[in-house]
């Protein structure tokens, strides 16, 4: 028997990532072929025509799982009964804009959206912030939805960074990406993030990735040099590289990562391994409580016994890893303090 439809709300539904997301969700790539979906696309008035056009095209695909598509510029209508909210629409940084201006502009978007989620979303709503600065936007939305929605229902997307890290390792090791497990992204979805391979393995023989790199690159010192000088900066600055090469920010890979993020939270991460997501810290690994920070996470799914993403605890961190994580967390603290000064965190 088919399950009840799941209501998925996408903000910025008329934008680039929105356009890449909706068709894959409607085709069943996110929740599986047995779960019908209702899509709600939230836009600002200037984006309504693009979202309405996407809705027409979605109808023309005749996807069996797609029950209906609503397009609106009213947050209360868009989030009414939402079980999954994907917050993609954001104010991009433009010339002359400082980071503080960007935070303030996005506080004006994610604050009211969080409030609307608190007022009208479904009791089991889960939210992922994709629009940048994603971690702090999730923090703002969570604070604005309180006390109606628990803060741990809010996450931010660092799965794109995780997938980028796996892609880089797969290329150098000449392996299929599905053979690499145990990568972790720590910190902020920004150039300060720490892509960590200390616990990563090549699955079949449980070879540590660092040993596989040493074999491929001519020794352990060469492997460590490659990680520090090439891998970490390339993953952390891949967003900027994409912007430089294609002339605008990542779209299909970002939509793909957002689908991976929601699918693994809702349906569960594969046995044995973990993924990365920015979730609310309860003080794990010394990250200040309440920050939305990227950690290695697992999920048993979202159902009667599954509560979505949980942080993988107990991993050893050496001094170099600790210093990199502390630097990214310091950036998150500075972002939190900047938006707190705007009065949007209550
Ligand atoms: P885009 O400009 O093509 O689309 C954004 C859409 O959001 C536009 O249609 C705009 O009208 C809409 N919008 C703006 N304010 C809104 C509001 N208040 N409510 C509803 N909709 C609103 O941008 P894009 O390429 O789709 O990227 C969207 C965001 O995702 C950007 O902030 C980008 O930096 C970010 N991003 C994040 C990641 C990540 O890994 N976290 C990766 C790529 C891009
Ligand atoms: C990305 O990682 O591709 C996006 O967050 C865009 C950016 O500004 O880096």
XYZ file of C-alpha atoms and ligand atoms in Angstrom:
399
model
C 0.000 0.000 0.000
C 1.373 3.449 -0.888
C 2.246 5.644 2.119
C 0.581 9.005 2.850
C 2.044 11.908 0.853
C 4.973 13.792 2.402
C 4.817 17.579 2.154
C 8.174 19.044 1.058
C 8.587 22.829 1.065
C 11.428 24.373 -0.937
C 12.267 28.030 -0.573
C 13.830 29.703 -3.593
C 11.885 27.196 -5.692
C 12.289 29.385 -8.779
C 16.088 29.591 -8.464
C 18.846 27.456 -9.903
C 19.152 24.898 -7.108
C 15.374 24.844 -6.742
C 15.056 23.924 -10.404
C 17.595 21.125 -10.045
C 15.978 19.813 -6.840
C 12.298 19.634 -7.592
C 12.451 17.262 -10.559
C 14.643 14.760 -8.720
C 12.444 14.863 -5.627
C 9.342 14.385 -7.772
C 11.036 11.455 -9.515
C 11.499 9.708 -6.145
C 15.269 10.194 -5.777
C 14.983 11.634 -2.261
C 12.331 9.629 -0.441
C 12.184 6.543 -2.635
C 9.714 5.345 -5.235
C 7.011 4.389 -2.696
C 6.538 7.780 -1.045
C 4.230 10.235 -2.808
C 5.149 13.914 -2.360
C 3.410 17.246 -2.340
C 5.734 20.077 -3.325
C 5.368 23.631 -2.051
C 7.601 26.228 -3.665
C 8.121 29.494 -1.790
C 9.393 32.488 -3.725
C 9.570 36.243 -3.482
C 7.351 38.102 -5.960
C 10.245 38.529 -8.469
C 10.801 34.758 -8.496
C 7.185 33.667 -8.808
C 7.127 33.336 -12.612
C 10.198 31.087 -12.651
C 8.672 28.881 -9.936
C 5.328 28.790 -11.739
C 7.125 27.731 -14.923
C 8.850 24.922 -13.033
C 5.475 23.806 -11.686
C 4.103 23.592 -15.240
C 7.073 21.493 -16.304
C 6.695 19.229 -13.287
C 3.111 18.576 -14.358
C 4.360 17.778 -17.862
C 6.652 15.073 -16.453
C 3.623 13.146 -15.111
C 5.694 11.761 -12.237
C 3.608 9.054 -10.552
C 4.739 10.064 -7.020
C 3.976 13.769 -7.425
C 0.560 14.545 -5.941
C 0.615 18.307 -6.516
C 2.745 21.455 -6.648
C 1.821 24.767 -5.042
C 3.694 28.006 -5.707
C 3.337 30.883 -3.271
C 5.065 33.973 -1.918
C 3.444 33.578 1.494
C 5.596 31.696 4.068
C 2.552 30.668 6.151
C 0.984 28.997 3.114
C 4.279 27.447 2.011
C 5.142 25.867 5.372
C 1.614 24.836 6.330
C 1.899 21.142 7.239
C 5.483 20.917 5.894
C 7.270 17.733 7.001
C 10.498 18.505 5.185
C 11.619 22.110 4.646
C 14.577 22.832 2.392
C 15.635 26.460 2.865
C 17.441 27.275 -0.360
C 16.414 30.855 -1.180
C 18.878 33.342 0.263
C 20.316 36.763 -0.409
C 23.543 36.270 -2.383
C 26.609 38.322 -1.613
C 26.956 41.202 -4.071
C 29.806 43.603 -4.797
C 30.751 45.765 -1.848
C 28.800 43.654 0.635
C 30.633 42.710 3.845
C 30.010 39.393 5.593
C 28.091 41.280 8.308
C 25.769 42.766 5.648
C 25.178 39.274 4.260
C 24.351 37.947 7.731
C 21.934 40.818 8.328
C 20.211 40.382 4.947
C 19.767 36.662 5.522
C 18.579 37.145 9.100
C 15.709 39.068 7.491
C 14.830 35.970 5.441
C 15.556 33.036 7.779
C 14.058 34.733 10.864
C 10.536 35.116 9.415
C 10.750 31.699 7.717
C 11.721 30.049 11.026
C 8.818 31.809 12.688
C 6.405 30.544 10.016
C 7.777 26.989 10.438
C 7.175 27.271 14.191
C 3.621 28.456 13.576
C 2.321 26.088 10.886
C 4.694 23.223 9.983
C 3.886 19.597 10.826
C 4.830 18.304 14.298
C 7.534 16.098 12.775
C 9.076 18.794 10.520
C 12.801 18.523 9.680
C 14.594 21.492 8.176
C 17.804 21.819 6.190
C 19.360 25.203 5.385
C 21.144 25.270 2.028
C 21.227 29.027 1.402
C 24.430 30.668 2.629
C 25.742 31.289 5.202
C 24.028 27.926 5.756
C 25.093 27.105 9.340
C 24.135 30.481 10.731
C 20.954 30.645 8.662
C 19.909 27.344 10.284
C 20.724 28.797 13.700
C 18.552 31.851 12.997
C 15.641 29.752 11.702
C 15.852 27.410 14.714
C 15.850 30.318 17.174
C 12.870 31.853 15.390
C 10.877 28.584 15.375
C 11.373 28.108 19.130
C 9.677 27.007 21.299
C 7.298 25.306 18.848
C 9.915 23.179 17.044
C 12.896 21.613 18.866
C 16.196 23.137 17.720
C 17.643 19.734 16.802
C 15.198 19.479 13.884
C 17.273 22.166 12.124
C 20.375 21.214 10.147
C 22.583 22.807 7.500
C 24.096 21.332 4.380
C 27.731 20.218 4.479
C 27.055 17.041 2.515
C 28.320 18.826 -0.589
C 31.696 19.291 1.128
C 31.608 15.635 2.209
C 30.870 14.462 -1.329
C 33.584 16.762 -2.701
C 36.111 15.228 -0.277
C 35.153 11.688 -1.295
C 35.362 12.681 -4.967
C 38.886 14.060 -4.539
C 40.089 10.941 -2.702
C 38.465 8.620 -5.246
C 40.272 10.387 -8.077
C 43.711 10.163 -6.455
C 43.246 6.586 -5.233
C 41.652 5.563 -8.544
C 38.779 3.902 -6.708
C 34.999 4.101 -6.990
C 33.739 6.719 -4.497
C 31.473 4.097 -2.916
C 34.565 2.254 -1.648
C 35.622 5.176 0.557
C 33.998 5.476 3.993
C 34.541 7.460 7.159
C 35.362 10.926 5.779
C 34.172 13.763 8.049
C 33.602 17.478 7.532
C 33.929 19.551 10.704
C 32.905 23.160 11.317
C 31.421 25.752 8.991
C 30.330 25.443 5.338
C 33.044 27.919 4.409
C 36.727 27.955 3.569
C 37.510 27.382 7.284
C 35.931 23.894 7.318
C 38.080 20.852 8.112
C 37.724 17.884 5.736
C 39.148 15.026 7.844
C 40.325 11.647 6.556
C 41.970 10.384 9.761
C 39.241 7.756 10.268
C 38.528 7.074 6.606
C 38.948 3.577 5.205
C 38.875 1.822 1.863
C 36.048 -0.578 2.539
C 36.943 -4.002 1.259
C 40.075 -4.602 3.293
C 39.575 -1.860 5.856
C 42.784 -0.220 4.637
C 43.116 3.248 6.162
C 42.839 5.960 3.491
C 46.085 7.519 4.760
C 47.895 4.214 4.072
C 46.336 3.947 0.627
C 47.440 7.535 -0.088
C 50.956 6.800 1.153
C 51.169 3.853 -1.218
C 49.888 5.885 -4.156
C 51.886 9.089 -3.474
C 55.229 7.596 -2.428
C 55.220 7.514 1.358
C 53.453 8.847 4.420
C 55.143 12.270 4.389
C 54.072 12.818 0.792
C 50.513 11.753 1.703
C 50.371 14.193 4.634
C 51.763 16.972 2.409
C 49.107 16.248 -0.224
C 46.375 16.330 2.406
C 47.566 19.650 3.878
C 48.570 21.459 0.698
C 46.138 20.156 -1.904
C 43.208 18.160 -0.538
C 42.081 20.327 2.397
C 42.245 23.697 0.583
C 40.753 22.269 -2.611
C 37.724 20.800 -0.812
C 37.295 23.852 1.426
C 37.512 26.273 -1.518
C 35.742 24.142 -4.105
C 32.700 26.432 -4.047
C 34.905 29.353 -5.136
C 36.598 27.165 -7.779
C 33.203 26.272 -9.268
C 32.166 29.933 -9.301
C 35.394 30.875 -11.073
C 35.159 28.114 -13.686
C 31.445 28.086 -14.491
C 30.653 31.709 -13.678
C 28.042 30.955 -11.017
C 27.857 28.811 -7.918
C 27.348 25.066 -7.848
C 23.835 23.950 -8.710
C 23.402 20.288 -9.676
C 25.998 19.077 -7.154
C 24.414 21.225 -4.442
C 20.940 19.861 -5.240
C 22.355 16.335 -5.296
C 23.943 16.850 -1.879
C 20.724 18.285 -0.445
C 18.882 15.184 -1.681
C 21.561 12.924 -0.126
C 21.278 14.862 3.160
C 17.498 14.526 3.451
C 17.419 10.926 2.170
C 20.011 9.733 4.685
C 18.362 11.593 7.554
C 14.885 10.297 6.671
C 15.723 6.744 5.619
C 18.968 6.164 7.561
C 22.687 6.113 6.793
C 24.124 2.824 5.564
C 25.233 0.385 8.267
C 28.836 0.797 9.522
C 29.535 4.203 8.036
C 28.626 7.846 8.611
C 28.183 11.027 6.627
C 28.576 14.739 7.447
C 25.945 17.319 8.307
C 25.811 20.525 10.303
C 23.653 19.852 13.356
C 23.013 21.590 16.665
C 25.879 20.983 19.092
C 25.137 19.793 22.597
C 28.789 20.363 23.473
C 30.178 17.346 21.589
C 33.928 17.580 20.881
C 34.030 20.841 22.853
C 31.911 22.734 20.279
C 29.849 25.365 22.171
C 26.301 24.257 22.826
C 23.717 25.572 20.388
C 26.043 26.220 17.416
C 25.055 24.583 14.119
C 28.338 22.884 13.324
C 29.319 20.142 10.897
C 30.170 16.788 12.479
C 30.323 13.159 11.375
C 26.715 11.982 11.813
C 24.611 8.840 11.553
C 20.881 8.376 11.266
C 18.627 5.417 11.968
C 15.979 7.224 9.953
C 13.030 9.346 11.009
C 10.243 7.124 12.362
C 8.951 5.862 15.720
C 12.431 4.805 16.880
C 14.633 7.029 14.736
C 15.362 10.633 15.545
C 17.337 11.690 12.486
C 20.987 12.703 12.600
C 23.061 11.901 15.690
C 26.676 12.951 16.126
C 29.245 10.126 15.986
C 31.056 10.442 19.296
C 34.368 9.193 20.607
C 36.600 9.805 17.571
C 40.204 10.653 18.435
C 41.388 14.069 17.234
C 45.071 14.885 17.129
C 46.421 18.407 17.814
C 46.403 19.399 14.145
C 42.785 18.337 13.714
C 41.828 20.078 16.972
C 43.423 23.344 15.812
C 41.613 23.246 12.457
C 38.250 22.488 14.080
C 38.773 25.237 16.675
C 39.465 27.779 13.899
C 36.263 26.913 12.046
C 34.235 26.880 15.266
C 35.651 30.330 16.111
C 34.221 31.571 12.794
C 30.820 30.091 13.699
C 30.966 31.803 17.089
C 31.757 35.124 15.384
C 28.790 34.666 12.996
C 26.507 33.786 15.921
C 27.666 36.846 17.857
C 27.103 39.082 14.818
C 23.502 37.912 14.382
C 22.928 37.973 18.145
C 23.872 41.657 18.025
C 21.085 42.127 15.471
C 18.636 40.799 18.070
C 17.470 37.851 15.951
C 18.444 35.045 18.341
C 15.904 36.021 20.997
P 19.528 31.538 -7.149
O 19.794 32.996 -7.009
O 19.501 30.907 -8.489
O 18.133 31.197 -6.466
C 17.741 31.721 -5.232
C 16.244 31.885 -5.287
O 15.804 32.252 -3.983
C 15.787 33.002 -6.245
O 14.816 32.479 -7.129
C 15.204 34.063 -5.313
O 14.107 34.739 -5.890
C 14.772 33.198 -4.140
N 14.622 33.921 -2.876
C 15.352 34.973 -2.422
N 14.858 35.386 -1.247
C 13.835 34.557 -0.927
C 12.928 34.495 0.140
N 12.967 35.371 1.159
N 11.987 33.525 0.136
C 11.910 32.658 -0.892
N 12.731 32.660 -1.946
C 13.685 33.616 -1.969
O 20.592 30.821 -6.181
P 20.963 29.267 -6.124
O 22.067 29.003 -7.071
O 19.715 28.462 -6.212
O 21.598 29.193 -4.649
C 20.775 29.371 -3.527
C 21.617 29.462 -2.259
O 22.295 28.236 -2.016
C 22.721 30.536 -2.285
O 22.736 31.155 -0.997
C 23.995 29.730 -2.481
O 25.125 30.390 -1.965
C 23.644 28.513 -1.647
N 24.448 27.306 -1.873
C 24.729 26.547 -0.791
C 25.456 25.374 -0.939
C 25.772 24.508 0.239
O 26.476 23.483 0.067
N 25.309 24.780 1.448
C 25.899 25.011 -2.208
C 25.582 25.806 -3.303
C 24.851 26.969 -3.124
C 29.350 26.010 -2.645
O 29.958 25.449 -1.732
O 29.431 25.640 -3.837
C 28.441 27.166 -2.315
O 28.307 27.305 -0.934
C 28.785 28.398 -3.025
C 29.945 29.141 -2.413
O 29.825 30.375 -2.258
O 30.957 28.515 -2.089
